[in-house]
mmCIF file of C-alpha atoms in Angstrom:
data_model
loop_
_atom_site.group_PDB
_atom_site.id
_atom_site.type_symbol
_atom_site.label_atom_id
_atom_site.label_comp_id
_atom_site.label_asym_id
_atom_site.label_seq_id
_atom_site.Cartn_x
_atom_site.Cartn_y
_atom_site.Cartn_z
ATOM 1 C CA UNK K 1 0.000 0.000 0.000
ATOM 2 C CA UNK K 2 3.094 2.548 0.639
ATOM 3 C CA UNK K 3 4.038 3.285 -2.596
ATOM 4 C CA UNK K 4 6.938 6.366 -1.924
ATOM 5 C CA UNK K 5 8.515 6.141 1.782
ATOM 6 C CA UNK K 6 11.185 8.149 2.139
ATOM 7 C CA UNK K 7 12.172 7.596 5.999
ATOM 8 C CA UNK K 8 9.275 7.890 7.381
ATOM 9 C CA UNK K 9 7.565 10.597 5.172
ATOM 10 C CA UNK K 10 5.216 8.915 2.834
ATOM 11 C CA UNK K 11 3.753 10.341 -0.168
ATOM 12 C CA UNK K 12 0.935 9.503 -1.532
ATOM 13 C CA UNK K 13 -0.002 9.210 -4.745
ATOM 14 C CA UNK K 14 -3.735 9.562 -6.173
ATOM 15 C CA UNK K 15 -4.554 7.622 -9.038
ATOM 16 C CA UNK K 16 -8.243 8.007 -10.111
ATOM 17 C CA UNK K 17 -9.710 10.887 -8.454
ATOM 18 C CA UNK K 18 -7.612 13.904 -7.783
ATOM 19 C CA UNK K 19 -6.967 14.365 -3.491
ATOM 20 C CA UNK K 20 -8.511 10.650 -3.051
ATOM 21 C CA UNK K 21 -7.202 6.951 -2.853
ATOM 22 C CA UNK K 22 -9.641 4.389 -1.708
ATOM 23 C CA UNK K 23 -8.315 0.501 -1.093
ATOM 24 C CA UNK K 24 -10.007 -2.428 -0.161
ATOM 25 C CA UNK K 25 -6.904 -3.667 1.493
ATOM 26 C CA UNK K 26 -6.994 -7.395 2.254
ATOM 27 C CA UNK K 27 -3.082 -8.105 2.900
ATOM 28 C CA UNK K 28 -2.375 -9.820 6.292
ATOM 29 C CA UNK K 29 0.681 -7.465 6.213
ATOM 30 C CA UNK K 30 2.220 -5.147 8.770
ATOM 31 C CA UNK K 31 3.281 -1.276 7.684
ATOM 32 C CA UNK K 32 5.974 0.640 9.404
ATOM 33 C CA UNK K 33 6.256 3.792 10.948
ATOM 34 C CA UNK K 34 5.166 6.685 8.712
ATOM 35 C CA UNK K 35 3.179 9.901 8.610
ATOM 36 C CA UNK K 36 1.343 11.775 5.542
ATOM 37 C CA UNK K 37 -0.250 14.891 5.062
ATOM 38 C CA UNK K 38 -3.452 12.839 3.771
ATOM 39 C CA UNK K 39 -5.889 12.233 6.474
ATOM 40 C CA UNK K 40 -6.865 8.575 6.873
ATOM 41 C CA UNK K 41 -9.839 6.699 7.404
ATOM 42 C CA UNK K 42 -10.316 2.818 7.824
ATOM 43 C CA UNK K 43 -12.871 0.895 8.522
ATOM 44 C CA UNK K 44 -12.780 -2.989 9.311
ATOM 45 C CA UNK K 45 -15.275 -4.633 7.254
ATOM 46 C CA UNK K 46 -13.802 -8.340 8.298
ATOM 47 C CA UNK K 47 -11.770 -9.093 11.232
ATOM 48 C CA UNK K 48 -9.748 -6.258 13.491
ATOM 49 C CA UNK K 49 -7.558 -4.092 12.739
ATOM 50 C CA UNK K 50 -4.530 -2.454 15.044
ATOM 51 C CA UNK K 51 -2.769 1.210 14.474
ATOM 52 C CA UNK K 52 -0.101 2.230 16.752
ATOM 53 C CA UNK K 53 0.419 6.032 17.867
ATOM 54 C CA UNK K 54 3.461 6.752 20.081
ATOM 55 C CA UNK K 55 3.946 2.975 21.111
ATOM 56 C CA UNK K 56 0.698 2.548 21.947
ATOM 57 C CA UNK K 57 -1.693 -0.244 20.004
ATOM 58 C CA UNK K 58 -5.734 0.405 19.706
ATOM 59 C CA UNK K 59 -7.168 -2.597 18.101
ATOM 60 C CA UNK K 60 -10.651 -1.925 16.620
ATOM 61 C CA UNK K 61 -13.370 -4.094 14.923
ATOM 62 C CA UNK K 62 -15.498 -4.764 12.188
ATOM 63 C CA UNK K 63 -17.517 -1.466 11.153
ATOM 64 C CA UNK K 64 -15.702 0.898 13.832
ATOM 65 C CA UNK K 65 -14.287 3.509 12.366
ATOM 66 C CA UNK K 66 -10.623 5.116 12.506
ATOM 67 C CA UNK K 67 -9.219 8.567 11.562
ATOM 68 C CA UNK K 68 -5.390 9.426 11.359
ATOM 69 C CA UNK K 69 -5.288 13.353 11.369
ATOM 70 C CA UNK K 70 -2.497 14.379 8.650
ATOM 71 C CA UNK K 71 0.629 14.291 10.016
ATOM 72 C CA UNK K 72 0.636 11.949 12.656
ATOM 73 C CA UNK K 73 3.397 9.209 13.171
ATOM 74 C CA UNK K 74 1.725 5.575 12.784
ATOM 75 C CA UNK K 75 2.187 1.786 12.495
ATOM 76 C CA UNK K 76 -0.498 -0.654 10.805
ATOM 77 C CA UNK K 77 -1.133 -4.035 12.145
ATOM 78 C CA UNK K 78 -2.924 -6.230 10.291
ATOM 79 C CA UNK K 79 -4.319 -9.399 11.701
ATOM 80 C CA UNK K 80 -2.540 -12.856 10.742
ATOM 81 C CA UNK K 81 -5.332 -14.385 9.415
ATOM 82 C CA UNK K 82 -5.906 -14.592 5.492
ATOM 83 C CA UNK K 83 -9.330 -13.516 5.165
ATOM 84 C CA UNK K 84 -9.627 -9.766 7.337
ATOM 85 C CA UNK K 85 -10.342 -6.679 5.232
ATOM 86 C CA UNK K 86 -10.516 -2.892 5.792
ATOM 87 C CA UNK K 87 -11.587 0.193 3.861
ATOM 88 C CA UNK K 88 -8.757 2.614 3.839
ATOM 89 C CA UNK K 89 -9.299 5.864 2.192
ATOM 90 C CA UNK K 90 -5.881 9.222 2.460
ATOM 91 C CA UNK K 91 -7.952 11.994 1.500
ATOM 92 C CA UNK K 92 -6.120 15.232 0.830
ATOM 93 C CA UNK K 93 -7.528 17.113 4.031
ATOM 94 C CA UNK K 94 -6.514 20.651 2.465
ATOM 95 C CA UNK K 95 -9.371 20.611 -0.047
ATOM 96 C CA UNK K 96 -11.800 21.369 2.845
ATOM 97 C CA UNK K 97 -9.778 22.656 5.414
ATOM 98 C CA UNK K 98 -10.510 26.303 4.852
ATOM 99 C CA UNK K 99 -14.125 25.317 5.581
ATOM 100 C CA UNK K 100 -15.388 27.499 8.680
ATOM 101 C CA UNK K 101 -14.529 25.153 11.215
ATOM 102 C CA UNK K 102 -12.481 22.380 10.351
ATOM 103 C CA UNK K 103 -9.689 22.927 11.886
ATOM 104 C CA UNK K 104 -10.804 23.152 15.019
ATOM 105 C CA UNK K 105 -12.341 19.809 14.294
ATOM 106 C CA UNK K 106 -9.577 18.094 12.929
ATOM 107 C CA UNK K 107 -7.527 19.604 16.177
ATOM 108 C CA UNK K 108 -10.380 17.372 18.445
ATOM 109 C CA UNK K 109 -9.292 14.498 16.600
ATOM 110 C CA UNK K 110 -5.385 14.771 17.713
ATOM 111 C CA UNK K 111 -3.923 12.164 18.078
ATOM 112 C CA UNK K 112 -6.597 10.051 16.563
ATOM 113 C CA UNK K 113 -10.242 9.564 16.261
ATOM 114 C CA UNK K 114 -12.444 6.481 16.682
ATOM 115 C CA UNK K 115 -16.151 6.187 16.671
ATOM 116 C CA UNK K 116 -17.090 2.495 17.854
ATOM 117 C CA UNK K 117 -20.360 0.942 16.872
ATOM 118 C CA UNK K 118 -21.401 0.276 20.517
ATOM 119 C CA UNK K 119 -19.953 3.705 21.827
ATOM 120 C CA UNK K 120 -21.961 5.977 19.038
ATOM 121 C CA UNK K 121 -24.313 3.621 17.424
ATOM 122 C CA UNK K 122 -26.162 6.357 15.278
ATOM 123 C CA UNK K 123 -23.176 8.660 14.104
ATOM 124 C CA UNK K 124 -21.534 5.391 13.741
ATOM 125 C CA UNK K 125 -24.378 4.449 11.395
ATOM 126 C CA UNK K 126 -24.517 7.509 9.641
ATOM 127 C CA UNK K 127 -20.515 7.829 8.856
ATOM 128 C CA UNK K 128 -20.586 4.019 7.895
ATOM 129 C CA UNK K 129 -23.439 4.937 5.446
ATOM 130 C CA UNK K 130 -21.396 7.796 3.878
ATOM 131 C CA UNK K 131 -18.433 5.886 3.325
ATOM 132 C CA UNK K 132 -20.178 2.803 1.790
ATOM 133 C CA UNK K 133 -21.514 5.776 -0.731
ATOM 134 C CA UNK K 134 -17.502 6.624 -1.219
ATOM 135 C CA UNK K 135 -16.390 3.344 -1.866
ATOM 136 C CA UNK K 136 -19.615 2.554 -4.396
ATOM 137 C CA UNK K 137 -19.017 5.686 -5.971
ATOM 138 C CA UNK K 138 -14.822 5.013 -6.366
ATOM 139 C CA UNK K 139 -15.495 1.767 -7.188
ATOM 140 C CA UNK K 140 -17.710 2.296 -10.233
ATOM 141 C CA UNK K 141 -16.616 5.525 -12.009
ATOM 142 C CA UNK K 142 -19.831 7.122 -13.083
ATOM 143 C CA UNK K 143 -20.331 10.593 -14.193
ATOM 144 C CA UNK K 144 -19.415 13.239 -11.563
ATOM 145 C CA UNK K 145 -18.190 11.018 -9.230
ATOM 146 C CA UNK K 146 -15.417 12.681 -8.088
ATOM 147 C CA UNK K 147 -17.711 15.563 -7.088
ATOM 148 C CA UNK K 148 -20.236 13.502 -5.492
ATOM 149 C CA UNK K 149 -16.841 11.851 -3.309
ATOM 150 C CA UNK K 150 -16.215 15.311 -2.198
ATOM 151 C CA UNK K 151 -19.934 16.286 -1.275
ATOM 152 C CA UNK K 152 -20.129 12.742 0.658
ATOM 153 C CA UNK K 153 -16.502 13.902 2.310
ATOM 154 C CA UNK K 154 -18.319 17.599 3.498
ATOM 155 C CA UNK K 155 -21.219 15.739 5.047
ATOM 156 C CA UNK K 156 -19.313 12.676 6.569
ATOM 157 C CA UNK K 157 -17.161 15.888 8.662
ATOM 158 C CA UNK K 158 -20.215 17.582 9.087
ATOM 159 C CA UNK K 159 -22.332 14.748 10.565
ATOM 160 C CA UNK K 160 -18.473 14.350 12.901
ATOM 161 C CA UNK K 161 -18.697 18.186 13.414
ATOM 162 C CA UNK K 162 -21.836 18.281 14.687
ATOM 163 C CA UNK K 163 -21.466 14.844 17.175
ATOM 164 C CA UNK K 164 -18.318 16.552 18.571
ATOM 165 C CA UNK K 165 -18.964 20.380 18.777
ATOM 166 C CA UNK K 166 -22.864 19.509 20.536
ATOM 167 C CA UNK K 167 -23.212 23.330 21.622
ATOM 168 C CA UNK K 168 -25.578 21.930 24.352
ATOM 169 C CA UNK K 169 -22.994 19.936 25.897
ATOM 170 C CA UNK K 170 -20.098 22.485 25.645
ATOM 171 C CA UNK K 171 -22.007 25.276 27.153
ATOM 172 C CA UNK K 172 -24.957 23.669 29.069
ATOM 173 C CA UNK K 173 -26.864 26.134 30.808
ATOM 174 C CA UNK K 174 -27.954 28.866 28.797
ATOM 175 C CA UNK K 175 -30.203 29.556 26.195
ATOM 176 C CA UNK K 176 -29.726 27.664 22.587
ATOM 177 C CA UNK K 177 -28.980 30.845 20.218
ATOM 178 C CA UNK K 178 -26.649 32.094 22.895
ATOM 179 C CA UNK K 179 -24.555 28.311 22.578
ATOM 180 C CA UNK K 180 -24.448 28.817 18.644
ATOM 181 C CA UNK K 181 -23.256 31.860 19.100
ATOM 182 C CA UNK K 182 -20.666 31.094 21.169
ATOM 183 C CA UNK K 183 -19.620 27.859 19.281
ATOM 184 C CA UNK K 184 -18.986 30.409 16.288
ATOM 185 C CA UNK K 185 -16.945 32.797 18.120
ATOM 186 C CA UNK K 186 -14.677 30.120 19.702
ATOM 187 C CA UNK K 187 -14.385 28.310 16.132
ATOM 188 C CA UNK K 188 -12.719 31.897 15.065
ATOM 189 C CA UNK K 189 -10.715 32.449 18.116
ATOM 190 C CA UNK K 190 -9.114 28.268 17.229
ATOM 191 C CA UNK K 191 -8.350 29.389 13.365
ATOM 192 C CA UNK K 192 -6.910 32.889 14.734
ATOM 193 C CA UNK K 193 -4.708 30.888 16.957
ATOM 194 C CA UNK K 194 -3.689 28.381 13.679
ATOM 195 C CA UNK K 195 -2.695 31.087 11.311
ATOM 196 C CA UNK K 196 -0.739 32.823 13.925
ATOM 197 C CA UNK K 197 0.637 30.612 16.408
ATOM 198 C CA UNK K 198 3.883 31.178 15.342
ATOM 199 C CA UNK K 199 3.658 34.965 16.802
ATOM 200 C CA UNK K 200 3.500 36.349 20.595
ATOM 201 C CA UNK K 201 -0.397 35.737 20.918
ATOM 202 C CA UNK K 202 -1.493 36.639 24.544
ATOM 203 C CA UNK K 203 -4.755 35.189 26.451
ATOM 204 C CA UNK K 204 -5.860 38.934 26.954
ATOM 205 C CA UNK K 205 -5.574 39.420 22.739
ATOM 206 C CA UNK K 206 -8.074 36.263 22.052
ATOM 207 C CA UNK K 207 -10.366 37.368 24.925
ATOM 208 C CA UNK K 208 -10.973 40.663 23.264
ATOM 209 C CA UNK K 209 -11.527 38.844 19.818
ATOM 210 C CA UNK K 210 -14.052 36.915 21.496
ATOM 211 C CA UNK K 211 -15.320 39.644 23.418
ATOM 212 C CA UNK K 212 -14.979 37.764 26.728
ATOM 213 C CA UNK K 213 -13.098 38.776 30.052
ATOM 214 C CA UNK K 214 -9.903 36.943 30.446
ATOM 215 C CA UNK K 215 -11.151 34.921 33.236
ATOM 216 C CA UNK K 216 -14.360 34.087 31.448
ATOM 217 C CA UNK K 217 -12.652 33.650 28.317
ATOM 218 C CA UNK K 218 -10.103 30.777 29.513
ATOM 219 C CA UNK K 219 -12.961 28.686 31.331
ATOM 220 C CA UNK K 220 -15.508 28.826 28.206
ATOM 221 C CA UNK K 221 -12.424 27.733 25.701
ATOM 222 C CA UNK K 222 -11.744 24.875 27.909
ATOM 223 C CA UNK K 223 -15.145 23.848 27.645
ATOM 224 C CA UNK K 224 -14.473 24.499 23.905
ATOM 225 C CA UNK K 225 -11.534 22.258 23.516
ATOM 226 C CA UNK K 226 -11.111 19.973 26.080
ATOM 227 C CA UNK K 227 -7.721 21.736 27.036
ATOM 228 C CA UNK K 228 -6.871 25.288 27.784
ATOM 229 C CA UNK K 229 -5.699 28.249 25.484
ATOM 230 C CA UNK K 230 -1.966 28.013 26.155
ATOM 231 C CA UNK K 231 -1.931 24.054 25.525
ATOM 232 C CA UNK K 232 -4.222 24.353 22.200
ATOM 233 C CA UNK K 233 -1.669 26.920 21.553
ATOM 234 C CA UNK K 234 1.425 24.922 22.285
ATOM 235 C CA UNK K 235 -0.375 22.103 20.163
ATOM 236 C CA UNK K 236 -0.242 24.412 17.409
ATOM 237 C CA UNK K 237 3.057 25.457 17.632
ATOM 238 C CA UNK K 238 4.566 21.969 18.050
ATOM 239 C CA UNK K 239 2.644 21.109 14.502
ATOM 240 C CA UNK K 240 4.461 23.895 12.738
ATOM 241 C CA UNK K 241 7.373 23.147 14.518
ATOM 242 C CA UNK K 242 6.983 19.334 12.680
ATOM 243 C CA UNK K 243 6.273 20.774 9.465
ATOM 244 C CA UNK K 244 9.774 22.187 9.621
ATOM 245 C CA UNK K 245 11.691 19.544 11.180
ATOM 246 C CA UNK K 246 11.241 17.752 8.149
ATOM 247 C CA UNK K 247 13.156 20.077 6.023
ATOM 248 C CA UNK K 248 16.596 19.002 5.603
ATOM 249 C CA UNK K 249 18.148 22.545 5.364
ATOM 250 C CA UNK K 250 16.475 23.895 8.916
ATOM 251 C CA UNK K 251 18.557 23.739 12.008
ATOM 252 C CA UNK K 252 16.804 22.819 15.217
ATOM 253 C CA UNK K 253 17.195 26.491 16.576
ATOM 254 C CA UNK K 254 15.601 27.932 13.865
ATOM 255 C CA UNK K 255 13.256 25.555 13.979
ATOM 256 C CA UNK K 256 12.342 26.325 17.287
ATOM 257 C CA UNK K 257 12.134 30.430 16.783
ATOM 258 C CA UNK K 258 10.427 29.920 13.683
ATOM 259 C CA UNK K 259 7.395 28.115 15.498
ATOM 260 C CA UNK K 260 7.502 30.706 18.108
ATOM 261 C CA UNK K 261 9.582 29.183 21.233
ATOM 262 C CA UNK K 262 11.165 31.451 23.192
ATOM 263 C CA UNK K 263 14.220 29.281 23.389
ATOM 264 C CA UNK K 264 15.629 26.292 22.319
ATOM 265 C CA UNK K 265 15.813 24.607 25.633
ATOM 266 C CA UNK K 266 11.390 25.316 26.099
ATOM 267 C CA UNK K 267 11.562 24.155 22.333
ATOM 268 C CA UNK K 268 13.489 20.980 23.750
ATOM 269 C CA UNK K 269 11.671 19.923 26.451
ATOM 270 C CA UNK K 270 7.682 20.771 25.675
ATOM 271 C CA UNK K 271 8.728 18.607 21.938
ATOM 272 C CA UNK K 272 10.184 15.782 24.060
ATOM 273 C CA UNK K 273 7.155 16.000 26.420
ATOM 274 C CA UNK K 274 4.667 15.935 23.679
ATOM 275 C CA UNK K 275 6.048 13.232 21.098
ATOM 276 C CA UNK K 276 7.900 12.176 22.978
ATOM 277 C CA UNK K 277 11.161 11.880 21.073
ATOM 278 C CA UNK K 278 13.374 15.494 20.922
ATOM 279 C CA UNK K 279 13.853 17.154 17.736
ATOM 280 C CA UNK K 280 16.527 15.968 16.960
ATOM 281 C CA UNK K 281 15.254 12.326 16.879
ATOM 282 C CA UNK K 282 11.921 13.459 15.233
ATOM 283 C CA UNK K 283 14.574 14.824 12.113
ATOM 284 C CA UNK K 284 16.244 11.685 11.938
ATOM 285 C CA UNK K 285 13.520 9.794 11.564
ATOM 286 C CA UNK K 286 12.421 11.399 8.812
ATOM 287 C CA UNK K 287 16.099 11.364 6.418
ATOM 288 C CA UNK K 288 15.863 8.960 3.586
#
């Protein structure tokens, strides 16, 4: 299934349909250590299936589904037997990505996302149904069907949008327009902090774009998120920071000022702490 694996940076390659390859994958065959900037989904359709993120396996089974945000390290396990088989679709996450809110989603998914049959039984439903659409649709070439592949992609991360950003259960207590409105500010104040979370952004800065206090800023965006401002920031910048390390001509230090560190030793340590590997090991991994 790799085709082009230079250390550990795969590229892929789309064949029929420009930004998407679909495979019915069927190969009781392991896949090393790699990362892509397509974002991957597979579904088991017979047997399990195992992906391993930072040395940790999670094994999943027939009709769950898995997502591997772009950019994130991972292993494959396949079962040994000879007759499993999974749907795995890289979709070129940039076509949509300037959509009003997908990056904050697609930030809720790091390092992974997985929507079990028995944990979400009706999204579960609902994104099985939209990828069975895909694969018929991949599968048997008819007119349009690469636009009717993207229009299934915008309302398989809608329905995912919706499950995850439930504005009554991110800010329960107050009346419904009031939750919309404040799931659309806090969608603005995550993109703000993506396109410039390489510069000196301060708590006080995204409570004014919100038009919250400081105090009541912080507490709603962890309610938001799931973490606070400074860690969905630091998230952020360690991203960038990967997107560089991959560049053979970068030094770490520059690395680390270019993603907006205040020093090399912070760089260093928060890396280590999130990815556990430093910098330096994260750039060797990746040389041919």
């Amino acid at each position: 299934m790799i085709e082009i694996l230079n250390g550990t940076h795969e590229t892929v390659t789309y064949d029929s349909y420009h930004g998407i390859r679909l495979y019915h994958n069927v190969q009781p065959e392991d896949y090393p250590l790699h990362w892509h900037t397509a974002m991957e989904i597979i579904m088991p359709i017979k047997s399990e299936y195992t992906v391993v993120i930072d040395d940790e396996p999670h094994t999943f089974g027939e009709g769950d589904i898995w997502i591997t945000p772009p950019g994130t390290l991972h292993k494959l396990i396949s079962p040994r037997d000879d007759d499993g088989e999974r749907l795995i679709m890289l979709f070129d996450y940039s076509l949509i990505c300037n959509v009003k809110g997908m990056d904050s989603l697609i930030h809720s998914m790091h390092p992974y996302g997985l929507i079990r049959q028995e944990e979400y039984p009706e999204l579960n439903e609902q994104l099985r149904g939209y990828l069975n659409e895909i694969s018929n649709e991949y599968d048997n070439k008819m007119p349009f069907t690469e636009a009717c592949i993207y229009a299934l992609m915008i309302n398989f991360f809608t329905a995912l949008g919706r499950a995850n950003f439930n504005a009554g259960a991110k800010f329960p207590g107050i009346t419904s327009n009031k939750q919309h409105t404040y799931i659309e500010k806090f969608m603005d104040v995550c993109n703000y902090i993506t396109e410039h979370c390489t510069e000196n952004i301060t708590v006080e800065e995204l409570a004014d774009l919100a038009g919250f206090s400081k105090f009541h800023f912080s507490r709603l965006f962890k309610q938001f998120s799931g973490v606070s401002c400074c860690e969905y920031l630091t998230q952020k910048r360690i991203a960038h920071a990967e997107t560089l390390l991959i560049q053979p001509n970068i030094s770490i230090t520059e690395v680390a000022m270019r993603s907006g560190f205040g020093s090399l030793s912070t760089f260093n340590r928060i890396f280590k702490s999130a990815k556990n590997c430093t910098p330096s090991e994260y750039k060797s991994l990746n040389r041919a």
